[in-house]
PDB file of C-alpha atoms and ligand atoms in Angstrom:
ATOM      1  CA  UNK X   1     -62.470  18.819  49.008  1.00  0.00           C
ATOM      2  CA  UNK X   2     -63.926  16.239  50.984  1.00  0.00           C
ATOM      3  CA  UNK X   3     -61.526  14.398  53.353  1.00  0.00           C
ATOM      4  CA  UNK X   4     -61.744  10.966  54.251  1.00  0.00           C
ATOM      5  CA  UNK X   5     -59.321  10.529  57.617  1.00  0.00           C
ATOM      6  CA  UNK X   6     -58.651   6.979  58.157  1.00  0.00           C
ATOM      7  CA  UNK X   7     -56.814   5.352  60.996  1.00  0.00           C
ATOM      8  CA  UNK X   8     -54.377   3.696  59.176  1.00  0.00           C
ATOM      9  CA  UNK X   9     -53.210   2.415  55.950  1.00  0.00           C
ATOM     10  CA  UNK X  10     -55.385  -0.192  55.421  1.00  0.00           C
ATOM     11  CA  UNK X  11     -58.794   1.493  56.244  1.00  0.00           C
ATOM     12  CA  UNK X  12     -57.478   3.789  53.684  1.00  0.00           C
ATOM     13  CA  UNK X  13     -56.768   1.397  50.985  1.00  0.00           C
ATOM     14  CA  UNK X  14     -60.257  -0.163  51.660  1.00  0.00           C
ATOM     15  CA  UNK X  15     -62.149   3.348  50.977  1.00  0.00           C
ATOM     16  CA  UNK X  16     -60.326   4.219  48.106  1.00  0.00           C
ATOM     17  CA  UNK X  17     -61.182   0.544  46.549  1.00  0.00           C
ATOM     18  CA  UNK X  18     -64.815   1.061  47.446  1.00  0.00           C
ATOM     19  CA  UNK X  19     -64.654   4.782  45.481  1.00  0.00           C
ATOM     20  CA  UNK X  20     -63.066   3.054  42.564  1.00  0.00           C
ATOM     21  CA  UNK X  21     -65.351  -0.001  42.617  1.00  0.00           C
ATOM     22  CA  UNK X  22     -68.583   2.296  42.630  1.00  0.00           C
ATOM     23  CA  UNK X  23     -67.157   4.229  39.712  1.00  0.00           C
ATOM     24  CA  UNK X  24     -66.889   1.305  37.577  1.00  0.00           C
ATOM     25  CA  UNK X  25     -69.585  -0.332  38.686  1.00  0.00           C
ATOM     26  CA  UNK X  26     -71.819   2.578  37.429  1.00  0.00           C
ATOM     27  CA  UNK X  27     -69.759   3.476  34.696  1.00  0.00           C
ATOM     28  CA  UNK X  28     -68.470   0.104  33.496  1.00  0.00           C
ATOM     29  CA  UNK X  29     -66.496   1.833  30.756  1.00  0.00           C
ATOM     30  CA  UNK X  30     -64.711   4.113  33.194  1.00  0.00           C
ATOM     31  CA  UNK X  31     -61.423   5.684  31.831  1.00  0.00           C
ATOM     32  CA  UNK X  32     -59.198   5.589  34.948  1.00  0.00           C
ATOM     33  CA  UNK X  33     -55.899   7.612  35.311  1.00  0.00           C
ATOM     34  CA  UNK X  34     -53.824   4.986  37.654  1.00  0.00           C
ATOM     35  CA  UNK X  35     -50.701   6.114  39.678  1.00  0.00           C
ATOM     36  CA  UNK X  36     -47.662   3.807  40.544  1.00  0.00           C
ATOM     37  CA  UNK X  37     -45.630   4.382  43.836  1.00  0.00           C
ATOM     38  CA  UNK X  38     -46.174   2.712  47.329  1.00  0.00           C
ATOM     39  CA  UNK X  39     -49.264   4.392  48.265  1.00  0.00           C
ATOM     40  CA  UNK X  40     -51.822   2.875  45.924  1.00  0.00           C
ATOM     41  CA  UNK X  41     -50.545  -0.707  46.495  1.00  0.00           C
ATOM     42  CA  UNK X  42     -53.109  -1.741  49.126  1.00  0.00           C
ATOM     43  CA  UNK X  43     -55.693  -0.113  47.198  1.00  0.00           C
ATOM     44  CA  UNK X  44     -54.877  -2.593  44.208  1.00  0.00           C
ATOM     45  CA  UNK X  45     -54.574  -5.298  46.385  1.00  0.00           C
ATOM     46  CA  UNK X  46     -58.345  -4.590  47.514  1.00  0.00           C
ATOM     47  CA  UNK X  47     -59.422  -4.123  43.979  1.00  0.00           C
ATOM     48  CA  UNK X  48     -58.001  -7.610  42.856  1.00  0.00           C
ATOM     49  CA  UNK X  49     -59.784  -9.358  45.887  1.00  0.00           C
ATOM     50  CA  UNK X  50     -63.145  -7.276  44.785  1.00  0.00           C
ATOM     51  CA  UNK X  51     -62.509  -8.764  41.348  1.00  0.00           C
ATOM     52  CA  UNK X  52     -61.770 -12.217  42.576  1.00  0.00           C
ATOM     53  CA  UNK X  53     -65.108 -11.971  44.532  1.00  0.00           C
ATOM     54  CA  UNK X  54     -66.984 -11.002  41.492  1.00  0.00           C
ATOM     55  CA  UNK X  55     -67.845  -7.487  42.979  1.00  0.00           C
ATOM     56  CA  UNK X  56     -66.151  -5.490  39.942  1.00  0.00           C
ATOM     57  CA  UNK X  57     -65.451  -6.144  36.333  1.00  0.00           C
ATOM     58  CA  UNK X  58     -62.896  -4.220  34.314  1.00  0.00           C
ATOM     59  CA  UNK X  59     -63.352  -5.672  31.084  1.00  0.00           C
ATOM     60  CA  UNK X  60     -64.403  -2.352  29.647  1.00  0.00           C
ATOM     61  CA  UNK X  61     -62.276   0.094  31.431  1.00  0.00           C
ATOM     62  CA  UNK X  62     -59.562   1.732  30.116  1.00  0.00           C
ATOM     63  CA  UNK X  63     -56.553   2.861  32.123  1.00  0.00           C
ATOM     64  CA  UNK X  64     -53.962   5.954  31.558  1.00  0.00           C
ATOM     65  CA  UNK X  65     -50.926   5.838  33.430  1.00  0.00           C
ATOM     66  CA  UNK X  66     -49.988   9.179  35.426  1.00  0.00           C
ATOM     67  CA  UNK X  67     -46.351   9.093  34.407  1.00  0.00           C
ATOM     68  CA  UNK X  68     -43.865   6.713  32.841  1.00  0.00           C
ATOM     69  CA  UNK X  69     -39.953   7.350  32.762  1.00  0.00           C
ATOM     70  CA  UNK X  70     -38.588   7.661  29.223  1.00  0.00           C
ATOM     71  CA  UNK X  71     -36.878   6.190  27.555  1.00  0.00           C
ATOM     72  CA  UNK X  72     -37.789   2.935  28.941  1.00  0.00           C
ATOM     73  CA  UNK X  73     -38.904  -0.427  27.466  1.00  0.00           C
ATOM     74  CA  UNK X  74     -42.424  -1.830  28.887  1.00  0.00           C
ATOM     75  CA  UNK X  75     -41.187  -4.946  29.973  1.00  0.00           C
ATOM     76  CA  UNK X  76     -38.298  -3.005  31.894  1.00  0.00           C
ATOM     77  CA  UNK X  77     -39.229  -4.103  35.551  1.00  0.00           C
ATOM     78  CA  UNK X  78     -38.735  -0.613  36.584  1.00  0.00           C
ATOM     79  CA  UNK X  79     -41.285   0.940  34.112  1.00  0.00           C
ATOM     80  CA  UNK X  80     -44.432   2.186  35.143  1.00  0.00           C
ATOM     81  CA  UNK X  81     -46.218  -0.142  32.671  1.00  0.00           C
ATOM     82  CA  UNK X  82     -44.539  -2.797  34.116  1.00  0.00           C
ATOM     83  CA  UNK X  83     -45.454  -1.977  37.895  1.00  0.00           C
ATOM     84  CA  UNK X  84     -48.990  -1.426  36.772  1.00  0.00           C
ATOM     85  CA  UNK X  85     -49.317  -4.640  34.990  1.00  0.00           C
ATOM     86  CA  UNK X  86     -47.730  -6.627  38.140  1.00  0.00           C
ATOM     87  CA  UNK X  87     -49.703  -4.921  40.989  1.00  0.00           C
ATOM     88  CA  UNK X  88     -53.230  -4.682  39.279  1.00  0.00           C
ATOM     89  CA  UNK X  89     -53.764  -5.465  35.265  1.00  0.00           C
ATOM     90  CA  UNK X  90     -52.225  -8.871  34.940  1.00  0.00           C
ATOM     91  CA  UNK X  91     -54.707 -10.170  38.112  1.00  0.00           C
ATOM     92  CA  UNK X  92     -57.884  -8.550  36.780  1.00  0.00           C
ATOM     93  CA  UNK X  93     -60.080  -8.845  33.288  1.00  0.00           C
ATOM     94  CA  UNK X  94     -58.439  -5.676  31.381  1.00  0.00           C
ATOM     95  CA  UNK X  95     -57.115  -6.334  28.395  1.00  0.00           C
ATOM     96  CA  UNK X  96     -53.583  -5.115  27.458  1.00  0.00           C
ATOM     97  CA  UNK X  97     -54.879  -2.888  24.554  1.00  0.00           C
ATOM     98  CA  UNK X  98     -57.057  -1.057  27.397  1.00  0.00           C
ATOM     99  CA  UNK X  99     -53.910   0.289  29.056  1.00  0.00           C
ATOM    100  CA  UNK X 100     -52.142   2.139  26.337  1.00  0.00           C
ATOM    101  CA  UNK X 101     -48.586   3.904  27.427  1.00  0.00           C
ATOM    102  CA  UNK X 102     -47.405   7.181  27.508  1.00  0.00           C
ATOM    103  CA  UNK X 103     -44.522   7.491  24.640  1.00  0.00           C
ATOM    104  CA  UNK X 104     -45.845  10.635  22.975  1.00  0.00           C
ATOM    105  CA  UNK X 105     -47.089  13.471  25.276  1.00  0.00           C
ATOM    106  CA  UNK X 106     -49.467  14.977  22.821  1.00  0.00           C
ATOM    107  CA  UNK X 107     -50.952  11.811  21.570  1.00  0.00           C
ATOM    108  CA  UNK X 108     -51.482  11.025  25.487  1.00  0.00           C
ATOM    109  CA  UNK X 109     -53.909  14.238  25.864  1.00  0.00           C
ATOM    110  CA  UNK X 110     -55.467  13.739  22.485  1.00  0.00           C
ATOM    111  CA  UNK X 111     -56.596  10.061  23.266  1.00  0.00           C
ATOM    112  CA  UNK X 112     -57.680  11.068  27.114  1.00  0.00           C
ATOM    113  CA  UNK X 113     -60.458  13.546  25.084  1.00  0.00           C
ATOM    114  CA  UNK X 114     -61.090  11.057  22.681  1.00  0.00           C
ATOM    115  CA  UNK X 115     -62.107   8.519  25.264  1.00  0.00           C
ATOM    116  CA  UNK X 116     -64.613  11.124  26.786  1.00  0.00           C
ATOM    117  CA  UNK X 117     -61.935  12.723  29.419  1.00  0.00           C
ATOM    118  CA  UNK X 118     -60.588  10.395  32.423  1.00  0.00           C
ATOM    119  CA  UNK X 119     -63.466   9.653  34.915  1.00  0.00           C
ATOM    120  CA  UNK X 120     -61.596   9.259  38.160  1.00  0.00           C
ATOM    121  CA  UNK X 121     -57.800  10.123  38.444  1.00  0.00           C
ATOM    122  CA  UNK X 122     -55.770   8.469  41.343  1.00  0.00           C
ATOM    123  CA  UNK X 123     -52.795  10.541  42.622  1.00  0.00           C
ATOM    124  CA  UNK X 124     -50.122   9.954  45.312  1.00  0.00           C
ATOM    125  CA  UNK X 125     -48.375  13.016  46.524  1.00  0.00           C
ATOM    126  CA  UNK X 126     -44.751  13.754  46.878  1.00  0.00           C
ATOM    127  CA  UNK X 127     -43.377  14.594  50.344  1.00  0.00           C
ATOM    128  CA  UNK X 128     -42.481  18.227  48.214  1.00  0.00           C
ATOM    129  CA  UNK X 129     -45.902  18.524  47.211  1.00  0.00           C
ATOM    130  CA  UNK X 130     -45.214  16.668  43.674  1.00  0.00           C
ATOM    131  CA  UNK X 131     -47.920  15.089  41.792  1.00  0.00           C
ATOM    132  CA  UNK X 132     -46.874  12.987  38.911  1.00  0.00           C
ATOM    133  CA  UNK X 133     -43.737  14.256  37.813  1.00  0.00           C
ATOM    134  CA  UNK X 134     -45.052  17.948  38.179  1.00  0.00           C
ATOM    135  CA  UNK X 135     -42.089  19.049  40.397  1.00  0.00           C
ATOM    136  CA  UNK X 136     -42.198  22.102  42.617  1.00  0.00           C
ATOM    137  CA  UNK X 137     -41.380  25.060  40.407  1.00  0.00           C
ATOM    138  CA  UNK X 138     -41.811  28.772  39.441  1.00  0.00           C
ATOM    139  CA  UNK X 139     -44.770  27.542  37.150  1.00  0.00           C
ATOM    140  CA  UNK X 140     -46.705  24.608  36.634  1.00  0.00           C
ATOM    141  CA  UNK X 141     -46.779  23.090  32.960  1.00  0.00           C
ATOM    142  CA  UNK X 142     -50.381  22.336  31.817  1.00  0.00           C
ATOM    143  CA  UNK X 143     -50.272  19.405  29.351  1.00  0.00           C
ATOM    144  CA  UNK X 144     -48.765  16.008  29.343  1.00  0.00           C
ATOM    145  CA  UNK X 145     -45.127  16.497  28.816  1.00  0.00           C
ATOM    146  CA  UNK X 146     -41.405  15.368  28.828  1.00  0.00           C
ATOM    147  CA  UNK X 147     -39.935  16.534  31.795  1.00  0.00           C
ATOM    148  CA  UNK X 148     -36.249  15.875  33.157  1.00  0.00           C
ATOM    149  CA  UNK X 149     -35.789  14.138  36.643  1.00  0.00           C
ATOM    150  CA  UNK X 150     -34.611  16.564  39.872  1.00  0.00           C
ATOM    151  CA  UNK X 151     -30.940  15.228  40.941  1.00  0.00           C
ATOM    152  CA  UNK X 152     -32.986  14.388  44.224  1.00  0.00           C
ATOM    153  CA  UNK X 153     -35.453  12.456  42.388  1.00  0.00           C
ATOM    154  CA  UNK X 154     -32.839  10.327  40.384  1.00  0.00           C
ATOM    155  CA  UNK X 155     -31.201   9.427  43.637  1.00  0.00           C
ATOM    156  CA  UNK X 156     -34.077   8.539  45.523  1.00  0.00           C
ATOM    157  CA  UNK X 157     -35.146   6.142  42.836  1.00  0.00           C
ATOM    158  CA  UNK X 158     -31.548   4.823  42.372  1.00  0.00           C
ATOM    159  CA  UNK X 159     -32.380   2.256  44.921  1.00  0.00           C
ATOM    160  CA  UNK X 160     -34.670   0.558  42.439  1.00  0.00           C
ATOM    161  CA  UNK X 161     -31.832   0.371  39.821  1.00  0.00           C
ATOM    162  CA  UNK X 162     -28.140  -1.185  39.647  1.00  0.00           C
ATOM    163  CA  UNK X 163     -26.895   2.109  39.778  1.00  0.00           C
ATOM    164  CA  UNK X 164     -27.745   5.718  39.500  1.00  0.00           C
ATOM    165  CA  UNK X 165     -26.570   5.706  36.189  1.00  0.00           C
ATOM    166  CA  UNK X 166     -29.171   3.333  35.150  1.00  0.00           C
ATOM    167  CA  UNK X 167     -32.127   5.599  36.480  1.00  0.00           C
ATOM    168  CA  UNK X 168     -33.415   7.344  33.320  1.00  0.00           C
ATOM    169  CA  UNK X 169     -32.923  10.856  33.341  1.00  0.00           C
ATOM    170  CA  UNK X 170     -36.550  11.725  31.840  1.00  0.00           C
ATOM    171  CA  UNK X 171     -39.799  11.207  32.203  1.00  0.00           C
ATOM    172  CA  UNK X 172     -43.469  12.085  30.759  1.00  0.00           C
ATOM    173  CA  UNK X 173     -46.235  13.085  33.350  1.00  0.00           C
ATOM    174  CA  UNK X 174     -49.482  14.136  32.782  1.00  0.00           C
ATOM    175  CA  UNK X 175     -49.598  17.590  33.309  1.00  0.00           C
ATOM    176  CA  UNK X 176     -51.451  19.879  35.616  1.00  0.00           C
ATOM    177  CA  UNK X 177     -54.378  20.953  33.236  1.00  0.00           C
ATOM    178  CA  UNK X 178     -54.840  16.716  32.089  1.00  0.00           C
ATOM    179  CA  UNK X 179     -55.037  16.024  35.894  1.00  0.00           C
ATOM    180  CA  UNK X 180     -57.239  18.893  36.434  1.00  0.00           C
ATOM    181  CA  UNK X 181     -59.605  17.759  34.020  1.00  0.00           C
ATOM    182  CA  UNK X 182     -60.151  14.332  35.235  1.00  0.00           C
ATOM    183  CA  UNK X 183     -63.748  14.371  36.586  1.00  0.00           C
ATOM    184  CA  UNK X 184     -63.047  12.880  39.921  1.00  0.00           C
ATOM    185  CA  UNK X 185     -59.890  12.777  41.707  1.00  0.00           C
ATOM    186  CA  UNK X 186     -58.888  10.535  44.419  1.00  0.00           C
ATOM    187  CA  UNK X 187     -55.599  11.941  46.299  1.00  0.00           C
ATOM    188  CA  UNK X 188     -54.046   9.247  48.725  1.00  0.00           C
ATOM    189  CA  UNK X 189     -51.513  10.365  51.406  1.00  0.00           C
ATOM    190  CA  UNK X 190     -50.019   8.018  54.033  1.00  0.00           C
ATOM    191  CA  UNK X 191     -47.591   8.815  56.662  1.00  0.00           C
ATOM    192  CA  UNK X 192     -45.855  11.783  58.836  1.00  0.00           C
ATOM    193  CA  UNK X 193     -43.529  12.104  55.716  1.00  0.00           C
ATOM    194  CA  UNK X 194     -46.476  13.492  53.756  1.00  0.00           C
ATOM    195  CA  UNK X 195     -47.991  15.861  56.281  1.00  0.00           C
ATOM    196  CA  UNK X 196     -46.292  18.814  55.493  1.00  0.00           C
ATOM    197  CA  UNK X 197     -47.489  18.467  51.507  1.00  0.00           C
ATOM    198  CA  UNK X 198     -51.044  17.763  52.866  1.00  0.00           C
ATOM    199  CA  UNK X 199     -51.164  20.453  55.156  1.00  0.00           C
ATOM    200  CA  UNK X 200     -50.601  22.949  52.565  1.00  0.00           C
ATOM    201  CA  UNK X 201     -53.326  21.480  50.397  1.00  0.00           C
ATOM    202  CA  UNK X 202     -55.475  22.572  53.412  1.00  0.00           C
ATOM    203  CA  UNK X 203     -54.333  25.792  53.686  1.00  0.00           C
ATOM    204  CA  UNK X 204     -55.802  28.725  51.425  1.00  0.00           C
ATOM    205  CA  UNK X 205     -53.387  29.606  48.892  1.00  0.00           C
ATOM    206  CA  UNK X 206     -52.493  27.628  45.474  1.00  0.00           C
ATOM    207  CA  UNK X 207     -48.518  27.501  45.068  1.00  0.00           C
ATOM    208  CA  UNK X 208     -46.487  26.137  42.362  1.00  0.00           C
ATOM    209  CA  UNK X 209     -43.910  25.272  45.112  1.00  0.00           C
ATOM    210  CA  UNK X 210     -46.626  22.519  46.210  1.00  0.00           C
ATOM    211  CA  UNK X 211     -48.146  21.512  42.848  1.00  0.00           C
ATOM    212  CA  UNK X 212     -50.712  19.356  44.824  1.00  0.00           C
ATOM    213  CA  UNK X 213     -52.371  22.465  45.913  1.00  0.00           C
ATOM    214  CA  UNK X 214     -53.857  23.190  42.618  1.00  0.00           C
ATOM    215  CA  UNK X 215     -56.250  20.550  43.500  1.00  0.00           C
ATOM    216  CA  UNK X 216     -58.191  22.944  45.571  1.00  0.00           C
ATOM    217  CA  UNK X 217     -59.102  24.416  42.422  1.00  0.00           C
ATOM    218  CA  UNK X 218     -60.832  21.262  41.297  1.00  0.00           C
ATOM    219  CA  UNK X 219     -64.742  20.592  42.039  1.00  0.00           C
ATOM    220  CA  UNK X 220     -64.435  17.083  42.856  1.00  0.00           C
ATOM    221  CA  UNK X 221     -61.397  15.751  44.814  1.00  0.00           C
ATOM    222  CA  UNK X 222     -61.257  13.366  47.629  1.00  0.00           C
ATOM    223  CA  UNK X 223     -58.459  13.277  49.750  1.00  0.00           C
ATOM    224  CA  UNK X 224     -58.050   9.900  51.343  1.00  0.00           C
ATOM    225  CA  UNK X 225     -55.452   9.913  54.428  1.00  0.00           C
ATOM    226  CA  UNK X 226     -54.424   8.110  57.546  1.00  0.00           C
ATOM    227  CA  UNK X 227     -54.014   9.816  60.652  1.00  0.00           C
ATOM    228  CA  UNK X 228     -50.152  10.604  60.662  1.00  0.00           C
ATOM    229  CA  UNK X 229     -50.528  12.444  57.122  1.00  0.00           C
ATOM    230  CA  UNK X 230     -52.903  14.876  58.684  1.00  0.00           C
ATOM    231  CA  UNK X 231     -53.568  17.204  62.213  1.00  0.00           C
TER     232      UNK X 231
HETATM  233  P1  PGA W   1     -45.390   7.189  47.202  1.00  0.00           P
HETATM  234  O1  PGA W   1     -45.106   8.019  46.063  1.00  0.00           O
HETATM  235  O2  PGA W   1     -46.702   6.531  47.024  1.00  0.00           O
HETATM  236  O3  PGA W   1     -44.428   6.065  46.958  1.00  0.00           O
HETATM  237  O4  PGA W   1     -44.934   7.670  48.489  1.00  0.00           O
HETATM  238  C1  PGA W   1     -45.839   9.109  45.898  1.00  0.00           C
HETATM  239  C2  PGA W   1     -45.341  10.092  44.955  1.00  0.00           C
HETATM  240  O5  PGA W   1     -44.018  10.238  44.911  1.00  0.00           O
HETATM  241  O6  PGA W   1     -46.445  10.707  44.327  1.00  0.00           O
END
């Protein structure tokens, strides 16, 4: 695992954007796996800047979302489809047909394979070490799958909805094998709250109670973090 330790969030965002720009410039028809959450917002803003400066062209890229609530309408402002559109896609030249949504887990993995596999997968990390909606547990699930949200996740996400009852109770998430099949993985971690999970990734063992530790078995992972997230 390559580690890029940055002074702050801004530097992390620029570094990550450089990696994505290089990928897309070298392979314009790259299959991107992109993530929602607070962590990638700076990266997406940098990519939009690069696009506006003519340094990056998304016209041939396809993007697969890491996860999505289920059921949820794509135009619901809490859907991850909507998030990606608002924070990246509508600002760059990617066509809507090139960012399909996850509504059928089985078809999603087949689609990734049909496209030749994910070239570069972006991940944030949960405080508990989750990646996507692969939450800590006794086992890690390999394929893209439907999963119930834990009570703590429902509570944590209730702030984005009118009430806790409105939070979807399930989600579709890329599975651990789906993520591990990506040719390159960029994992971003910012802030002291992520430090415990990051330190577990740097320890020797792979632990399903911290799903991100599986990334140690991937041949091409870049961990980009700020000083608060790593010793
Ligand atoms: P965050 O979420 O980027 O909003 O911290 C990351 C995650 O929970 O995977």
